[in-house]
mmCIF file of C-alpha atoms in Angstrom:
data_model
loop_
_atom_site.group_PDB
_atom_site.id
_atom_site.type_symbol
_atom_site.label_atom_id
_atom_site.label_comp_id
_atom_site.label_asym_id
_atom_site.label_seq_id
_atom_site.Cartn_x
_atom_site.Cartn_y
_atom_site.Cartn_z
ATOM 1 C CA UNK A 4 24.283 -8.416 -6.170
ATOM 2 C CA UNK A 5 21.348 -10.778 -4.960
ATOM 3 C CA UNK A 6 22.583 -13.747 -2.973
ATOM 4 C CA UNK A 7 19.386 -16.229 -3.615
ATOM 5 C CA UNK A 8 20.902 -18.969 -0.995
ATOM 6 C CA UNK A 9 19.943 -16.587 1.769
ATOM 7 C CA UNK A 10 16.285 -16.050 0.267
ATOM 8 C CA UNK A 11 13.663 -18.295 2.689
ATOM 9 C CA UNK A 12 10.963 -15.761 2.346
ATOM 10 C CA UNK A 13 9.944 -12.827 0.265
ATOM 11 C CA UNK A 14 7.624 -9.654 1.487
ATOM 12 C CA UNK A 15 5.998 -7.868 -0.757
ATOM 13 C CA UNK A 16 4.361 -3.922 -1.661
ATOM 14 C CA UNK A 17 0.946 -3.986 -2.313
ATOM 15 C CA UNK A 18 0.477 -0.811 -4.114
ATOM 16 C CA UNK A 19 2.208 -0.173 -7.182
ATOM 17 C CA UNK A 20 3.882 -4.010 -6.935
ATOM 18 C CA UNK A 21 0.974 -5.731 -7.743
ATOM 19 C CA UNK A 22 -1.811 -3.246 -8.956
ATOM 20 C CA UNK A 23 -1.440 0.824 -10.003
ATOM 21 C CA UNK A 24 -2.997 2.244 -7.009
ATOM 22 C CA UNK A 25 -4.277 5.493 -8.682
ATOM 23 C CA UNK A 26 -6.866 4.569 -10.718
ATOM 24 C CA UNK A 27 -7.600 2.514 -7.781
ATOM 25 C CA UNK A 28 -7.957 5.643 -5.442
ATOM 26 C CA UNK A 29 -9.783 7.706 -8.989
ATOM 27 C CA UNK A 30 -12.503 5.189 -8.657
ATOM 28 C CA UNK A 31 -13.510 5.269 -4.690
ATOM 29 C CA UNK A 32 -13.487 8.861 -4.746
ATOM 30 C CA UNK A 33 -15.506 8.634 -7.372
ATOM 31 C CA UNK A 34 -17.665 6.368 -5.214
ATOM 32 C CA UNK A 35 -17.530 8.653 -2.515
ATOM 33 C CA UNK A 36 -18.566 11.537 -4.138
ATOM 34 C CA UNK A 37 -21.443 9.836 -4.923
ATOM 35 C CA UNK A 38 -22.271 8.318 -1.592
ATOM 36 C CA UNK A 39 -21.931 12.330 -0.370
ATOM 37 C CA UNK A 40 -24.017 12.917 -3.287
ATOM 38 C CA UNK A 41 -26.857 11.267 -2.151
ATOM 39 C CA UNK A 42 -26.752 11.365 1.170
ATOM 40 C CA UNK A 43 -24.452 14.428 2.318
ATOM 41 C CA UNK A 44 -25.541 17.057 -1.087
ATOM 42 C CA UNK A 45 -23.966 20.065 0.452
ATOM 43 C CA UNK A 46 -20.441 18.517 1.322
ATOM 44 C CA UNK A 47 -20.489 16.586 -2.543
ATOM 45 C CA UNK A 48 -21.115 20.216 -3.683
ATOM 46 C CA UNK A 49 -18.461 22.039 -1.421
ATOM 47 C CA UNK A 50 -16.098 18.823 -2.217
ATOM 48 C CA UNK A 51 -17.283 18.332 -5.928
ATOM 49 C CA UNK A 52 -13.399 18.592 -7.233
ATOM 50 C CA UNK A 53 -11.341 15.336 -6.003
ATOM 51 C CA UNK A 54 -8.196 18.041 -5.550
ATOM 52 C CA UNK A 55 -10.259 19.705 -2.690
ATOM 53 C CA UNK A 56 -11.229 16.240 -0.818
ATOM 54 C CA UNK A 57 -6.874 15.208 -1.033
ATOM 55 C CA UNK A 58 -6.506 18.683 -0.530
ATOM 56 C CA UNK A 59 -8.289 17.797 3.045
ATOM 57 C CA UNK A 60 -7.335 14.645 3.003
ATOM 58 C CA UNK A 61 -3.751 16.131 3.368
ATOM 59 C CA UNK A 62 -4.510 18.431 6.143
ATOM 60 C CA UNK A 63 -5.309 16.041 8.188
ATOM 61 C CA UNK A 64 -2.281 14.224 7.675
ATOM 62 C CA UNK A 65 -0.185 16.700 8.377
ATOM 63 C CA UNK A 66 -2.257 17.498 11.765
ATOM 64 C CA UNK A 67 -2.744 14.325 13.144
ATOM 65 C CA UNK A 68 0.615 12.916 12.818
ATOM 66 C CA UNK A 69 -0.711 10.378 15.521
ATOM 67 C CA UNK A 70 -2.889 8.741 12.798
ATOM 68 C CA UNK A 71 -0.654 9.642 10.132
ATOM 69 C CA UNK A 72 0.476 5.742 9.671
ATOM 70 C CA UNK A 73 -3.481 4.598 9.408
ATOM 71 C CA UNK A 74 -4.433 5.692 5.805
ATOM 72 C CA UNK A 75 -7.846 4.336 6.516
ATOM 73 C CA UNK A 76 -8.149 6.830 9.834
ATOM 74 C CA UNK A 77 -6.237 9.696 8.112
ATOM 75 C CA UNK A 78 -9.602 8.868 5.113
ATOM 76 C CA UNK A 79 -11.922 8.636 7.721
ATOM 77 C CA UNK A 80 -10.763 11.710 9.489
ATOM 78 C CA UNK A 81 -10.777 13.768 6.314
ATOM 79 C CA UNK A 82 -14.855 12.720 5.747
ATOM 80 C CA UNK A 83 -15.286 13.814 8.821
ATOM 81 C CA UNK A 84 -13.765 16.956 8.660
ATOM 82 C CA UNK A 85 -15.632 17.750 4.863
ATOM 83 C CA UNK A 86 -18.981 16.988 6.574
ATOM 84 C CA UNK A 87 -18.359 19.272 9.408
ATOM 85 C CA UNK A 88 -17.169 22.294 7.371
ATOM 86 C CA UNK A 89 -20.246 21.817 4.737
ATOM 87 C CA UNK A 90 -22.530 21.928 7.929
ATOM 88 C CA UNK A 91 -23.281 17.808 7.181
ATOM 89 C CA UNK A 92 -23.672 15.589 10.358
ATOM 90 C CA UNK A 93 -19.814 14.225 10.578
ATOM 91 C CA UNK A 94 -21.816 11.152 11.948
ATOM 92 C CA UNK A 95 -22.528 10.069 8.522
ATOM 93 C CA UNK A 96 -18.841 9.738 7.796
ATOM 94 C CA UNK A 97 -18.207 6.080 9.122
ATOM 95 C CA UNK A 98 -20.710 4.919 6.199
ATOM 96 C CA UNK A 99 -19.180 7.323 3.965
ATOM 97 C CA UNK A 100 -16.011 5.805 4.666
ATOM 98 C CA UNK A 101 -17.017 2.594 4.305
ATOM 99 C CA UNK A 102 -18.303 2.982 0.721
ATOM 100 C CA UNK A 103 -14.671 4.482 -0.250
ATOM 101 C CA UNK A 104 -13.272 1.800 1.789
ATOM 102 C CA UNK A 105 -15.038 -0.935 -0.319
ATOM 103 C CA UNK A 106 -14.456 0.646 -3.500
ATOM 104 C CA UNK A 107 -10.640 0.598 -2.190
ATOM 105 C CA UNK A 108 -10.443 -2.698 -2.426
ATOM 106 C CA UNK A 109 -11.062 -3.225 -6.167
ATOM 107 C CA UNK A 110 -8.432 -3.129 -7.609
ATOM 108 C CA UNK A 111 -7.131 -4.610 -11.036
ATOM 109 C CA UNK A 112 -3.682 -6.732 -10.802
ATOM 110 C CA UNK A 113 -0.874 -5.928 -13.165
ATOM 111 C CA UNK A 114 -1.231 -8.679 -16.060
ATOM 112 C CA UNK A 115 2.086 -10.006 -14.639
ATOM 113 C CA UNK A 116 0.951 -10.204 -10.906
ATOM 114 C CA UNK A 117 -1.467 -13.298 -10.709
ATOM 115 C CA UNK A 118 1.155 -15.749 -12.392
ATOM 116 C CA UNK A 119 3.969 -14.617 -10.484
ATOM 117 C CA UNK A 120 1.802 -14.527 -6.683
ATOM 118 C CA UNK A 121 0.929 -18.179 -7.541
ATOM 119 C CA UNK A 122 4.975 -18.906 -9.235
ATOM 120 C CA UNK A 123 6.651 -17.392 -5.804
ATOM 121 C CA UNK A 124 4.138 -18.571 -3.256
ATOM 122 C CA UNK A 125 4.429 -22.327 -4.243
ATOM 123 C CA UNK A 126 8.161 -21.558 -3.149
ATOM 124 C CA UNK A 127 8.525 -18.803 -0.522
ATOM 125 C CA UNK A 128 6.652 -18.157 2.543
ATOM 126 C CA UNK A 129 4.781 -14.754 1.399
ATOM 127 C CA UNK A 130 4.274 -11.774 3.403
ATOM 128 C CA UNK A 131 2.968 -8.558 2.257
ATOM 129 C CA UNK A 132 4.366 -5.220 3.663
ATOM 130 C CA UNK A 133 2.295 -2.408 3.086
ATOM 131 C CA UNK A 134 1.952 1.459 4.245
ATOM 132 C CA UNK A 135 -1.778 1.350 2.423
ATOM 133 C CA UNK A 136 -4.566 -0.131 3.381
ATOM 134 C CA UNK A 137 -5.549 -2.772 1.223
ATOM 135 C CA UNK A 138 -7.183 -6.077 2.449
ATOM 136 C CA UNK A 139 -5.586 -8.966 0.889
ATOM 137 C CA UNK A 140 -8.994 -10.873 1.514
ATOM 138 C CA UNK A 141 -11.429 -8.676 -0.066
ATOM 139 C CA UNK A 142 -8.915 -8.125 -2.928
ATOM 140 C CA UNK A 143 -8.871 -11.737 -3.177
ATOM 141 C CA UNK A 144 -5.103 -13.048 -3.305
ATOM 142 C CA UNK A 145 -4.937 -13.750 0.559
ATOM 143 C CA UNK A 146 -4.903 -17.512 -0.169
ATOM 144 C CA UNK A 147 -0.790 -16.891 -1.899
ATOM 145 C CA UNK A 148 0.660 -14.876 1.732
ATOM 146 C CA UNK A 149 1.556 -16.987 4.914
ATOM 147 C CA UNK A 150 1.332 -13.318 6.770
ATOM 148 C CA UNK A 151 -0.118 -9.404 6.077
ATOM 149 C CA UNK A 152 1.865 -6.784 8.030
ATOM 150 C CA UNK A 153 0.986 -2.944 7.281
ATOM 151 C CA UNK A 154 1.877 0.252 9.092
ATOM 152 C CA UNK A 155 -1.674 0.519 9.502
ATOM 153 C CA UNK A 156 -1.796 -2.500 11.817
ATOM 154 C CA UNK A 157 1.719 -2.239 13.486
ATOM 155 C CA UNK A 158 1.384 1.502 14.596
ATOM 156 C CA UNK A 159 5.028 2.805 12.233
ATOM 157 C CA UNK A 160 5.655 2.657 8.424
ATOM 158 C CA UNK A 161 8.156 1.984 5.996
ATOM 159 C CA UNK A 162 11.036 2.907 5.855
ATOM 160 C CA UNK A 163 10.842 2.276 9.733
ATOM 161 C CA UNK A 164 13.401 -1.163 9.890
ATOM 162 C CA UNK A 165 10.630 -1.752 13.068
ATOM 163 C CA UNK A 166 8.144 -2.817 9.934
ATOM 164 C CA UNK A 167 10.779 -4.637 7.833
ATOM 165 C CA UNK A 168 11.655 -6.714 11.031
ATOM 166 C CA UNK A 169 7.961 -7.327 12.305
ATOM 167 C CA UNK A 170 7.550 -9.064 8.715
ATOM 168 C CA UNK A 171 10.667 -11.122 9.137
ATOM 169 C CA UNK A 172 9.026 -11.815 12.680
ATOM 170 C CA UNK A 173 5.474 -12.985 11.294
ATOM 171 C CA UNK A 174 7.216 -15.961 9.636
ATOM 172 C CA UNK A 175 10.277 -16.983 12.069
ATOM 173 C CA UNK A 176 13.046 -15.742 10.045
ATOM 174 C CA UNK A 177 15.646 -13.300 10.332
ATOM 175 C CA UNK A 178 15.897 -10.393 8.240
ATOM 176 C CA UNK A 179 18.736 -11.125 6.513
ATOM 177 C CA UNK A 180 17.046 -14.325 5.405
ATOM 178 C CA UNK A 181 14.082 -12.071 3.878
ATOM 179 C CA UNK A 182 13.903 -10.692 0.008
ATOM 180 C CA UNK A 183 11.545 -7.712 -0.075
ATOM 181 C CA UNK A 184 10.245 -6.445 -3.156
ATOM 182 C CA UNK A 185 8.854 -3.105 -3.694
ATOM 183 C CA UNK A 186 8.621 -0.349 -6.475
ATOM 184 C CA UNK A 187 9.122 2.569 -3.613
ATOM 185 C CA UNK A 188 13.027 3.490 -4.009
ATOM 186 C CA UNK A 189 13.062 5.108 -0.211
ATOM 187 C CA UNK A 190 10.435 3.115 1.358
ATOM 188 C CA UNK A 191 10.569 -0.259 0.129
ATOM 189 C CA UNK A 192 14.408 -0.359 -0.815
ATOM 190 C CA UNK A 193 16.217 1.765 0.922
ATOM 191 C CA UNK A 194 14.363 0.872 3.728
ATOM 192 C CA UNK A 195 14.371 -2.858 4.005
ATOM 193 C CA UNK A 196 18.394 -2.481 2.855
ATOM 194 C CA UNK A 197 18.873 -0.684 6.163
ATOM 195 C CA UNK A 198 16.910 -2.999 8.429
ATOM 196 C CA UNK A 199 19.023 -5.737 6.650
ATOM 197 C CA UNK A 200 16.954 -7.363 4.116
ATOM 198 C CA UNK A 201 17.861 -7.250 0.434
ATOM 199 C CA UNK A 202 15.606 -5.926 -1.733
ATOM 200 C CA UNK A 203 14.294 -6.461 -5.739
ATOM 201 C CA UNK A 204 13.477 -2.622 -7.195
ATOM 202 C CA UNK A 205 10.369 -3.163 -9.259
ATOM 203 C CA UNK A 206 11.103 -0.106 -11.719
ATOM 204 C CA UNK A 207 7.749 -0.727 -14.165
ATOM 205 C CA UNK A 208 8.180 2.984 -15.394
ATOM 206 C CA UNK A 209 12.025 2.851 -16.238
ATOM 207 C CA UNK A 210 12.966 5.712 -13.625
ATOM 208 C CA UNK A 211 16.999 6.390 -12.772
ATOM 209 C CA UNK A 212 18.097 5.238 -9.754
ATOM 210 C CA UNK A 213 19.153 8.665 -7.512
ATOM 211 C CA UNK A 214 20.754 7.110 -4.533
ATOM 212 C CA UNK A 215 24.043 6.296 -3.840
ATOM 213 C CA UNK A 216 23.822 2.238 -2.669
ATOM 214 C CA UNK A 217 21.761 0.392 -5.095
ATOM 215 C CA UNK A 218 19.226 -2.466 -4.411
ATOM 216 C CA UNK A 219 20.079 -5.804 -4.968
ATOM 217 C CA UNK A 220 18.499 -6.545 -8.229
ATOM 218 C CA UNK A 221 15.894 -4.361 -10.227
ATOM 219 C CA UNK A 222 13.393 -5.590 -12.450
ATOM 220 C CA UNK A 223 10.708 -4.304 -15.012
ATOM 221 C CA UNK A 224 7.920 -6.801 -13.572
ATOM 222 C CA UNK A 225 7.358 -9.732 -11.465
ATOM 223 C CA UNK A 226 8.081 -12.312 -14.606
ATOM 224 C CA UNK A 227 11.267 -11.294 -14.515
ATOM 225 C CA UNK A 228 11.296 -11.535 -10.759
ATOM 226 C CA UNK A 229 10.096 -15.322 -10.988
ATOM 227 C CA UNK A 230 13.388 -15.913 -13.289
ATOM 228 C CA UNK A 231 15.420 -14.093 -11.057
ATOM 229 C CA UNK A 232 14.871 -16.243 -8.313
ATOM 230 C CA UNK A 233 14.518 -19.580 -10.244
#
């Protein structure tokens, strides 16, 4: 059950809280291909299929587990790698990157996100928690978050409770005094439940709940996260 007199800040997800991040990631690899297209035509050709570029993608993951946290390095990496094995100059994969990287960062906002950002930041310090690597700025809702914290940045992930507590950190609280909201069962709430935060299920898609301690409250969007909390 959520206790809201121990609420003095909320962190957030990014992806798949406040935007569907695959159509996101559809569209810059779409705007990679073309990039490689026009610049790199033997890698676009060998990588024509978006399956083989994850497929990559994936490998390096799984390879460099030092860079495994970064999504943008573990991206970069990957464009490196595709340039090298289509006989491309890898060089070219820092502006290839940067085209994905850009494209990244349009995203579209669940119709329910906007309100509620504006609702909840006019009463909670904001921070958003994220294992992606979306820039808040370029995205353009910076101006509602007091503090961005992503694995990316801090060097471990969720479910790490080092992540959950660095966000508590950024904005002087403890972590029992934080609310973190998330649609990630094991990352977002079974992770900040362990580093002692309680935590808001956003369950958009209606899915069963599989493990045994359940969050604190689950809801279908963020308007019914506003009345939640008000």
């Amino acid at each position: 059950m959520l206790d809201i007199s121990r609420v003095k800040t909320i962190s957030l997800d990014l992806d798949d809280t406040l935007w569907p991040i695959w159509p996101t990631i559809e569209r810059a690899e779409k705007v990679l291909h073309d990039w490689l297209a026009a610049h790199a035509p033997m890698a676009a050709a060998l990588f024509s299929n978006p399956a083989a570029l994850r497929e990559i993608r994936n490998h390096v993951a799984d390879q460099r587990p030092d860079i495994k946290h970064d999504l943008s390095a573990v991206r970069r990496e990957s464009i490196r790698l595709a340039l090298y094995r289509a006989g491309e100059d890898p060089l070219l994969a820092e502006r290839a990157f940067d085209a994905f990287f850009s494209a990244r960062q349009q995203v579209e906002l669940y119709e329910d996100a906007h309100d509620a950002l504006a609702v909840l930041s006019a009463r909670y310090p904001l921070v958003s928690l994220s294992n992606g690597n979306a820039d808040l700025k370029r995205v353009g809702i910076d101006r509602f978050f007091r503090a961005a914290v992503s694995a990316r940045e801090f060097g471990v992930g969720k479910p790490d409770p080092r992540i959950f507590h660095a966000a508590a950190g950024a904005v002087d609280v403890e972590p029992h005094e934080v609310l973190h909201v998330g649609d990630d069962a094991t990352l977002d709430v079974i992770g900040a439940v362990n580093a002692g935060m309680q935590a808001v299920w956003v369950n958009r898609d209606g899915h069963q709940w599989t493990y045994d301690e359940p969050p604190h409250a689950t809801v279908s969007d963020l308007r019914q996260l506003c009345a939640l909390l008000a």
